[in-house]
CSV table of N, CA, C and O in Angstrom, one decimal:
chain,number,residue,atom,x,y,z
A,270,MET,N,0.8,-1.2,0.1
A,270,MET,CA,0.0,0.1,0.1
A,270,MET,C,1.0,1.2,0.0
A,270,MET,O,1.7,1.5,0.9
A,271,ASP,N,0.7,2.1,-1.0
A,271,ASP,CA,1.4,3.4,-1.1
A,271,ASP,C,0.6,4.6,-0.6
A,271,ASP,O,-0.2,5.1,-1.3
A,272,TRP,N,0.8,4.8,0.7
A,272,TRP,CA,0.1,6.0,1.3
A,272,TRP,C,0.4,7.3,0.7
A,272,TRP,O,-0.2,8.3,1.0
A,273,LYS,N,1.7,7.4,0.1
A,273,LYS,CA,2.2,8.7,-0.5
A,273,LYS,C,1.6,8.8,-1.9
A,273,LYS,O,1.8,9.9,-2.3
A,274,ASP,N,0.9,7.9,-2.5
A,274,ASP,CA,0.4,8.1,-3.8
A,274,ASP,C,-0.7,9.0,-3.7
A,274,ASP,O,-1.5,9.2,-2.6
A,275,GLU,N,-0.7,9.9,-4.6
A,275,GLU,CA,-1.7,11.2,-4.6
A,275,GLU,C,-3.2,10.7,-4.3
A,275,GLU,O,-3.9,11.4,-3.6
A,276,LYS,N,-3.6,9.6,-5.2
A,276,LYS,CA,-5.1,9.4,-4.9
A,276,LYS,C,-5.4,8.8,-3.6
A,276,LYS,O,-6.4,9.1,-3.1
A,277,ASN,N,-4.4,8.2,-3.0
A,277,ASN,CA,-4.5,7.6,-1.6
A,277,ASN,C,-4.6,8.8,-0.7
A,277,ASN,O,-5.3,8.8,0.4
A,278,LYS,N,-3.7,9.8,-0.8
A,278,LYS,CA,-3.7,10.9,0.1
A,278,LYS,C,-5.0,11.6,-0.1
A,278,LYS,O,-5.7,12.1,0.9
A,279,LYS,N,-5.6,11.7,-1.3
A,279,LYS,CA,-6.8,12.4,-1.5
A,279,LYS,C,-8.0,11.7,-0.8
A,279,LYS,O,-8.9,12.3,-0.2
A,280,LEU,N,-7.9,10.4,-0.6
A,280,LEU,CA,-8.9,9.6,-0.1
A,280,LEU,C,-8.9,9.9,1.5
A,280,LEU,O,-10.0,10.0,2.1
A,281,ILE,N,-7.7,9.8,2.0
A,281,ILE,CA,-7.6,10.1,3.4
A,281,ILE,C,-8.2,11.5,3.6
A,281,ILE,O,-8.5,11.8,4.6
A,282,GLN,N,-7.7,12.5,3.0
A,282,GLN,CA,-8.1,13.9,3.1
A,282,GLN,C,-9.7,13.9,3.1
A,282,GLN,O,-10.2,14.8,3.9
A,283,ALA,N,-10.2,13.1,2.1
A,283,ALA,CA,-11.8,13.2,2.1
A,283,ALA,C,-12.4,12.6,3.3
A,283,ALA,O,-13.2,13.1,3.8
A,284,VAL,N,-11.8,11.5,3.9
A,284,VAL,CA,-12.4,10.9,5.1
A,284,VAL,C,-12.2,12.0,6.2
A,284,VAL,O,-13.2,12.1,7.0
A,285,LEU,N,-11.0,12.7,6.3
A,285,LEU,CA,-10.9,13.6,7.4
A,285,LEU,C,-11.8,14.8,7.4
A,285,LEU,O,-12.0,15.4,8.2
A,286,ALA,N,-12.1,15.2,6.1
A,286,ALA,CA,-13.1,16.2,5.9
A,286,ALA,C,-14.5,16.0,6.3
A,286,ALA,O,-15.3,16.9,6.5
A,287,LEU,N,-14.9,14.7,6.5
A,287,LEU,CA,-16.3,14.5,6.8
A,287,LEU,C,-16.6,14.9,8.4
A,287,LEU,O,-15.8,14.9,9.2
A,288,GLU,N,-17.7,15.6,8.4
A,288,GLU,CA,-18.0,16.3,9.6
A,288,GLU,C,-19.2,15.7,10.3
A,288,GLU,O,-19.3,16.0,11.6
A,289,THR,N,-20.2,15.0,9.6
A,289,THR,CA,-21.4,14.5,10.4
A,289,THR,C,-21.7,13.1,9.8
A,289,THR,O,-21.1,12.7,8.8
A,290,PRO,N,-22.4,12.4,10.9
A,290,PRO,CA,-22.8,11.0,10.2
A,290,PRO,C,-23.5,11.1,8.9
A,290,PRO,O,-23.2,10.1,8.2
A,291,GLU,N,-24.2,12.0,8.5
A,291,GLU,CA,-24.9,12.2,7.4
A,291,GLU,C,-24.0,12.2,6.1
A,291,GLU,O,-24.0,11.6,5.1
A,292,GLU,N,-22.9,13.1,6.4
A,292,GLU,CA,-22.0,13.2,5.2
A,292,GLU,C,-21.2,11.8,5.1
A,292,GLU,O,-20.9,11.6,4.1
A,293,ALA,N,-20.8,11.2,6.3
A,293,ALA,CA,-20.2,9.9,6.1
A,293,ALA,C,-21.0,8.9,5.3
A,293,ALA,O,-20.5,8.2,4.5
A,294,LYS,N,-22.2,8.9,5.8
A,294,LYS,CA,-23.2,7.8,5.2
A,294,LYS,C,-23.1,8.2,3.6
A,294,LYS,O,-23.1,7.2,2.6
A,295,CYS,N,-23.4,9.5,3.1
A,295,CYS,CA,-23.4,9.7,1.7
A,295,CYS,C,-22.1,9.5,1.0
A,295,CYS,O,-22.2,8.8,0.0
A,296,PHE,N,-21.0,9.8,1.6
A,296,PHE,CA,-19.7,9.6,1.0
A,296,PHE,C,-19.5,8.1,1.0
A,296,PHE,O,-19.1,7.5,-0.2
A,297,LEU,N,-19.6,7.3,2.0
A,297,LEU,CA,-19.5,5.8,1.9
A,297,LEU,C,-20.3,5.1,0.8
A,297,LEU,O,-19.9,4.3,0.1
A,298,ARG,N,-21.6,5.6,0.7
A,298,ARG,CA,-22.6,4.9,-0.1
A,298,ARG,C,-22.2,5.3,-1.7
A,298,ARG,O,-22.2,4.4,-2.4
A,299,ASP,N,-21.5,6.4,-1.9
A,299,ASP,CA,-21.0,6.8,-3.2
A,299,ASP,C,-20.0,6.1,-3.5
A,299,ASP,O,-19.5,5.7,-4.8
A,300,LEU,N,-19.0,5.9,-2.6
A,300,LEU,CA,-17.6,5.2,-2.7
A,300,LEU,C,-17.8,3.7,-2.9
A,300,LEU,O,-17.1,3.3,-3.7
A,301,MET,N,-18.7,3.1,-2.1
A,301,MET,CA,-18.8,1.7,-2.1
A,301,MET,C,-20.1,1.1,-2.5
A,301,MET,O,-21.1,1.8,-2.4
A,302,THR,N,-20.1,-0.2,-2.8
A,302,THR,CA,-21.3,-0.9,-3.1
A,302,THR,C,-22.0,-1.1,-1.7
A,302,THR,O,-21.4,-1.2,-0.6
A,303,LYS,N,-23.3,-1.4,-1.8
A,303,LYS,CA,-24.1,-1.8,-0.5
A,303,LYS,C,-23.4,-3.1,0.1
A,303,LYS,O,-23.1,-3.0,1.2
A,304,GLY,N,-23.1,-4.0,-0.8
A,304,GLY,CA,-22.3,-5.3,-0.3
A,304,GLY,C,-21.0,-4.9,0.3
A,304,GLY,O,-20.6,-5.6,1.4
A,305,GLU,N,-20.3,-4.0,-0.3
A,305,GLU,CA,-18.8,-3.7,0.4
A,305,GLU,C,-19.1,-3.0,1.8
A,305,GLU,O,-18.5,-3.3,2.8
A,306,ILE,N,-20.0,-2.1,2.0
A,306,ILE,CA,-20.5,-1.4,3.1
A,306,ILE,C,-20.9,-2.5,4.1
A,306,ILE,O,-20.3,-2.4,5.4
A,307,GLU,N,-21.7,-3.3,3.8
A,307,GLU,CA,-22.1,-4.4,4.8
A,307,GLU,C,-21.0,-5.3,5.2
A,307,GLU,O,-21.0,-5.7,6.4
A,308,GLU,N,-20.1,-5.7,4.3
A,308,GLU,CA,-18.9,-6.5,4.6
A,308,GLU,C,-18.0,-5.7,5.6
A,308,GLU,O,-17.6,-6.3,6.6
A,309,PHE,N,-17.9,-4.6,5.3
A,309,PHE,CA,-16.9,-3.7,6.3
A,309,PHE,C,-17.5,-3.5,7.6
A,309,PHE,O,-16.8,-3.5,8.6
A,310,GLY,N,-19.0,-3.3,7.6
A,310,GLY,CA,-19.6,-3.2,8.9
A,310,GLY,C,-19.4,-4.6,9.8
A,310,GLY,O,-19.2,-4.4,10.9
A,311,LYS,N,-19.6,-5.7,9.0
A,311,LYS,CA,-19.3,-7.0,9.8
A,311,LYS,C,-18.0,-7.2,10.2
A,311,LYS,O,-17.7,-7.7,11.3
A,312,ARG,N,-17.0,-6.7,9.5
A,312,ARG,CA,-15.5,-6.9,9.9
A,312,ARG,C,-15.3,-5.9,11.1
A,312,ARG,O,-14.7,-6.5,12.1
A,313,PHE,N,-16.0,-4.8,11.3
A,313,PHE,CA,-15.7,-3.9,12.3
A,313,PHE,C,-16.5,-4.6,13.6
A,313,PHE,O,-15.9,-4.5,14.7
A,314,LYS,N,-17.6,-5.1,13.4
A,314,LYS,CA,-18.3,-5.7,14.3
A,314,LYS,C,-17.6,-6.9,14.9
A,314,LYS,O,-17.4,-7.1,16.1
A,315,ALA,N,-16.9,-7.7,14.0
A,315,ALA,CA,-16.0,-8.9,14.5
A,315,ALA,C,-14.8,-8.3,15.3
A,315,ALA,O,-14.7,-8.8,16.4
A,316,ALA,N,-14.3,-7.2,14.8
A,316,ALA,CA,-13.1,-6.6,15.6
A,316,ALA,C,-13.6,-6.3,16.9
A,316,ALA,O,-12.9,-6.5,17.8
A,317,GLU,N,-14.7,-5.6,17.1
A,317,GLU,CA,-15.1,-5.1,18.3
A,317,GLU,C,-15.5,-6.3,19.2
A,317,GLU,O,-15.1,-6.3,20.3
A,318,MET,N,-16.0,-7.4,18.6
A,318,MET,CA,-16.3,-8.6,19.6
A,318,MET,C,-15.0,-9.2,20.0
A,318,MET,O,-14.8,-9.7,21.1
A,319,LEU,N,-14.1,-9.4,19.0
A,319,LEU,CA,-12.6,-9.9,19.4
A,319,LEU,C,-12.1,-9.1,20.4
A,319,LEU,O,-11.7,-9.7,21.5
A,320,TRP,N,-12.2,-7.8,20.5
A,320,TRP,CA,-11.7,-6.8,21.5
A,320,TRP,C,-12.5,-7.1,22.8
A,320,TRP,O,-11.6,-7.2,23.9
A,321,GLU,N,-13.6,-7.5,22.8
A,321,GLU,CA,-14.6,-7.7,24.0
A,321,GLU,C,-14.4,-9.3,24.3
A,321,GLU,O,-15.0,-9.7,25.4
A,322,LYS,N,-13.3,-9.8,23.8
A,322,LYS,CA,-13.0,-11.4,24.0
A,322,LYS,C,-14.2,-12.2,23.8
A,322,LYS,O,-14.3,-13.3,24.5
A,323,GLU,N,-15.1,-12.0,22.8
A,323,GLU,CA,-16.1,-13.0,22.5
A,323,GLU,C,-15.5,-14.2,21.8
A,323,GLU,O,-14.4,-14.1,21.2
A,324,THR,N,-16.2,-15.3,21.7
A,324,THR,CA,-15.6,-16.6,21.2
A,324,THR,C,-15.8,-16.4,19.7
A,324,THR,O,-16.7,-15.7,19.2
A,325,TYR,N,-15.0,-17.2,18.9
A,325,TYR,CA,-15.1,-17.2,17.5
A,325,TYR,C,-16.3,-17.7,17.2
A,325,TYR,O,-17.0,-17.3,16.2
A,326,SER,N,-17.0,-18.7,17.9
A,326,SER,CA,-18.3,-19.3,17.4
A,326,SER,C,-19.4,-18.1,17.6
A,326,SER,O,-20.3,-18.3,16.6
A,327,LYS,N,-19.4,-17.4,18.5
A,327,LYS,CA,-20.3,-16.4,18.7
A,327,LYS,C,-20.2,-15.3,17.6
A,327,LYS,O,-21.2,-14.8,17.1
A,328,ILE,N,-19.0,-15.0,17.2
A,328,ILE,CA,-18.8,-14.0,16.2
A,328,ILE,C,-19.1,-14.5,14.9
A,328,ILE,O,-19.7,-13.8,14.0
A,329,LYS,N,-18.9,-15.9,14.7
A,329,LYS,CA,-19.3,-16.6,13.4
A,329,LYS,C,-20.8,-16.5,13.3
A,329,LYS,O,-21.4,-16.1,12.2
A,330,LYS,N,-21.6,-16.6,14.5
A,330,LYS,CA,-23.0,-16.7,14.4
A,330,LYS,C,-23.5,-15.4,14.2
A,330,LYS,O,-24.5,-15.2,13.3
A,331,GLU,N,-23.1,-14.2,14.8
A,331,GLU,CA,-23.5,-12.9,14.6
A,331,GLU,C,-23.1,-12.1,13.3
A,331,GLU,O,-23.9,-11.3,12.8
A,332,THR,N,-22.1,-12.6,12.7
A,332,THR,CA,-21.5,-12.1,11.4
A,332,THR,C,-21.8,-12.8,10.3
A,332,THR,O,-21.9,-12.3,9.1
A,333,GLY,N,-21.9,-14.1,10.4
A,333,GLY,CA,-22.0,-14.9,9.3
A,333,GLY,C,-20.6,-15.3,8.6
A,333,GLY,O,-20.6,-16.0,7.7
A,334,PHE,N,-19.6,-15.0,9.3
A,334,PHE,CA,-18.3,-15.2,8.8
A,334,PHE,C,-17.8,-16.5,9.0
A,334,PHE,O,-18.1,-17.2,10.0
A,335,SER,N,-16.8,-17.0,8.2
A,335,SER,CA,-16.2,-18.2,8.5
A,335,SER,C,-15.0,-18.0,9.6
A,335,SER,O,-14.6,-17.0,9.9
A,336,SER,N,-14.5,-19.3,10.0
A,336,SER,CA,-13.4,-19.1,11.2
A,336,SER,C,-12.2,-18.4,10.6
A,336,SER,O,-11.5,-17.7,11.1
A,337,THR,N,-12.1,-18.7,9.3
A,337,THR,CA,-10.9,-18.0,8.4
A,337,THR,C,-11.0,-16.5,8.5
A,337,THR,O,-9.9,-15.8,8.7
A,338,THR,N,-12.1,-16.0,8.3
A,338,THR,CA,-12.4,-14.7,8.1
A,338,THR,C,-12.1,-14.0,9.5
A,338,THR,O,-11.7,-13.0,9.8
A,339,VAL,N,-12.8,-14.7,10.7
A,339,VAL,CA,-12.7,-14.2,12.0
A,339,VAL,C,-11.2,-14.1,12.3
A,339,VAL,O,-10.7,-13.2,12.8
A,340,ALA,N,-10.4,-15.1,12.0
A,340,ALA,CA,-8.8,-15.1,12.3
A,340,ALA,C,-8.2,-14.0,11.4
A,340,ALA,O,-7.4,-13.4,12.1
A,341,ARG,N,-8.8,-13.8,10.2
A,341,ARG,CA,-8.0,-12.7,9.5
A,341,ARG,C,-8.3,-11.4,10.4
A,341,ARG,O,-7.3,-10.5,10.3
A,342,VAL,N,-9.5,-11.1,10.8
A,342,VAL,CA,-9.7,-9.8,11.5
A,342,VAL,C,-9.0,-9.7,12.6
A,342,VAL,O,-8.5,-8.6,13.0
A,343,SER,N,-8.9,-11.0,13.4
A,343,SER,CA,-8.0,-11.0,14.7
A,343,SER,C,-6.6,-10.6,14.4
A,343,SER,O,-5.9,-10.0,15.1
A,344,LYS,N,-6.1,-11.2,13.3
A,344,LYS,CA,-4.8,-10.9,12.8
A,344,LYS,C,-4.5,-9.3,12.6
A,344,LYS,O,-3.5,-8.8,13.1
A,345,TRP,N,-5.3,-8.6,11.9
A,345,TRP,CA,-5.4,-7.3,11.8
A,345,TRP,C,-5.6,-6.4,13.0
A,345,TRP,O,-5.0,-5.4,13.3
A,346,LEU,N,-6.5,-6.9,13.9
A,346,LEU,CA,-6.7,-6.2,15.1
A,346,LEU,C,-5.4,-6.3,16.1
A,346,LEU,O,-5.1,-5.5,16.6
A,347,ASN,N,-4.8,-7.5,16.0
A,347,ASN,CA,-3.6,-7.6,17.0
A,347,ASN,C,-2.3,-7.4,16.3
A,347,ASN,O,-1.4,-7.1,17.2
A,348,ASN,N,-2.1,-7.4,15.0
A,348,ASN,CA,-0.9,-7.3,14.3
A,348,ASN,C,-0.7,-6.5,13.2
A,348,ASN,O,0.2,-6.4,12.4
A,349,GLY,N,-1.9,-5.6,13.0
A,349,GLY,CA,-2.1,-4.8,11.9
A,349,GLY,C,-1.5,-3.4,12.2
A,349,GLY,O,-0.4,-3.2,12.9
A,350,GLU,N,-2.0,-2.4,11.4
A,350,GLU,CA,-1.5,-1.2,11.7
A,350,GLU,C,-2.0,-0.3,12.9
A,350,GLU,O,-1.6,0.9,13.3
A,351,GLY,N,-2.9,-0.9,13.6
A,351,GLY,CA,-3.6,-0.3,14.9
A,351,GLY,C,-4.7,0.5,14.6
A,351,GLY,O,-5.3,1.0,15.5
A,352,GLY,N,-5.3,0.4,13.4
A,352,GLY,CA,-6.5,1.2,13.1
A,352,GLY,C,-7.7,0.7,13.8
A,352,GLY,O,-8.4,1.6,14.5
A,353,TYR,N,-8.0,-0.7,13.9
A,353,TYR,CA,-9.1,-1.1,14.7
A,353,TYR,C,-9.0,-0.8,16.2
A,353,TYR,O,-9.9,-0.1,16.6
A,354,LYS,N,-7.8,-0.8,16.8
A,354,LYS,CA,-7.6,-0.4,18.3
A,354,LYS,C,-7.9,1.0,18.3
A,354,LYS,O,-8.4,1.4,19.3
A,355,ILE,N,-7.4,1.9,17.4
A,355,ILE,CA,-7.5,3.4,17.6
A,355,ILE,C,-9.0,3.7,17.6
A,355,ILE,O,-9.5,4.3,18.4
A,356,ILE,N,-9.7,3.1,16.7
A,356,ILE,CA,-11.3,3.4,16.5
A,356,ILE,C,-12.0,2.8,17.6
A,356,ILE,O,-12.9,3.5,18.2
A,357,ILE,N,-11.7,1.7,18.0
A,357,ILE,CA,-12.5,1.1,19.1
A,357,ILE,C,-12.3,1.9,20.5
A,357,ILE,O,-13.3,2.0,21.2
A,358,ASN,N,-10.9,2.1,20.6
A,358,ASN,CA,-10.8,3.0,21.7
A,358,ASN,C,-11.4,4.4,21.8
A,358,ASN,O,-12.1,4.7,22.8
A,359,LYS,N,-11.5,5.0,20.7
A,359,LYS,CA,-12.2,6.1,20.5
A,359,LYS,C,-13.7,6.1,20.8
A,359,LYS,O,-14.3,7.0,21.5
A,360,LEU,N,-14.2,5.2,20.1
A,360,LEU,CA,-15.6,4.9,20.3
A,360,LEU,C,-16.0,4.6,21.7
A,360,LEU,O,-17.1,5.0,22.2
A,361,HIS,N,-15.3,3.7,22.3
A,361,HIS,CA,-15.7,3.3,23.6
A,361,HIS,C,-15.3,4.3,24.6
A,361,HIS,O,-16.1,4.6,25.6
A,362,ASN,N,-14.3,5.2,24.5
A,362,ASN,CA,-14.2,6.3,25.4
A,362,ASN,C,-15.2,7.3,25.1
A,362,ASN,O,-15.6,7.9,26.4
A,363,ASN,N,-15.6,7.5,24.1
A,363,ASN,CA,-16.6,8.6,23.9
A,363,ASN,C,-18.1,8.1,24.3
A,363,ASN,O,-18.9,9.0,24.7
A,364,SER,N,-18.2,6.8,24.5
A,364,SER,CA,-19.5,6.3,24.7
A,364,SER,C,-19.6,5.8,26.2
A,364,SER,O,-20.6,5.6,26.8
A,365,GLY,N,-18.6,6.0,26.9
A,365,GLY,CA,-18.4,5.7,28.3
A,365,GLY,C,-18.4,4.1,28.7
A,365,GLY,O,-18.4,3.8,29.8
A,366,GLN,N,-18.3,3.4,27.6
A,366,GLN,CA,-18.2,1.9,27.8
A,366,GLN,C,-16.9,1.5,28.3
A,366,GLN,O,-15.9,2.1,27.8
A,367,SER,N,-16.8,0.5,29.0
A,367,SER,CA,-15.4,-0.1,29.3
A,367,SER,C,-15.1,-1.0,28.4
A,367,SER,O,-15.8,-1.5,27.4
A,368,ARG,N,-13.9,-1.2,28.2
A,368,ARG,CA,-13.3,-2.3,27.3
A,368,ARG,C,-12.5,-3.3,28.1
A,368,ARG,O,-11.9,-3.0,29.2
A,369,ARG,N,-12.7,-4.6,27.6
A,369,ARG,CA,-12.0,-5.7,28.3
A,369,ARG,C,-10.6,-6.2,27.6
A,369,ARG,O,-9.9,-6.8,28.1
A,370,GLY,N,-10.5,-5.6,26.4
A,370,GLY,CA,-9.3,-5.9,25.6
A,370,GLY,C,-8.0,-5.2,25.9
A,370,GLY,O,-8.2,-4.2,26.7
A,371,SER,N,-6.8,-5.7,25.5
A,371,SER,CA,-5.8,-4.8,25.8
A,371,SER,C,-5.3,-3.9,24.8
A,371,SER,O,-5.7,-4.3,23.4
A,372,ALA,N,-4.6,-3.0,25.0
A,372,ALA,CA,-4.2,-1.9,23.9
A,372,ALA,C,-3.0,-2.4,23.3
A,372,ALA,O,-2.3,-3.3,23.8
C-alpha cells in the first residue's frame, strides 16, 4: 500500500473532511457498493467482538463469517497497523463503555 500516492492521500483527506454522520453515510454509499459497506460493517463488528473477548463461534454466528475470516480480522486487530484499536478506543471512550481488550 502506497500512502504517498496522490489518490490515496486524497482519499484520506476526504475521510478527514467528513463532519457529520450524514456526510459519512453519503460519501461511503457513493464510494462503495451496498455489499462492500455491509462487509466492512461486519468486519468492524467482528473486531469489536474480538476486542471484547467474544468467542469465535459467537462472532461467526452474529456475522456469518467463517473461522478463517474471523482469524483474519483478529490478525489485523492484533498485528495490523493499529487502526481497529484506535477506532475502538475512541468509540468506547466517547460512549463511556469499558473495554476488556488490551491496547
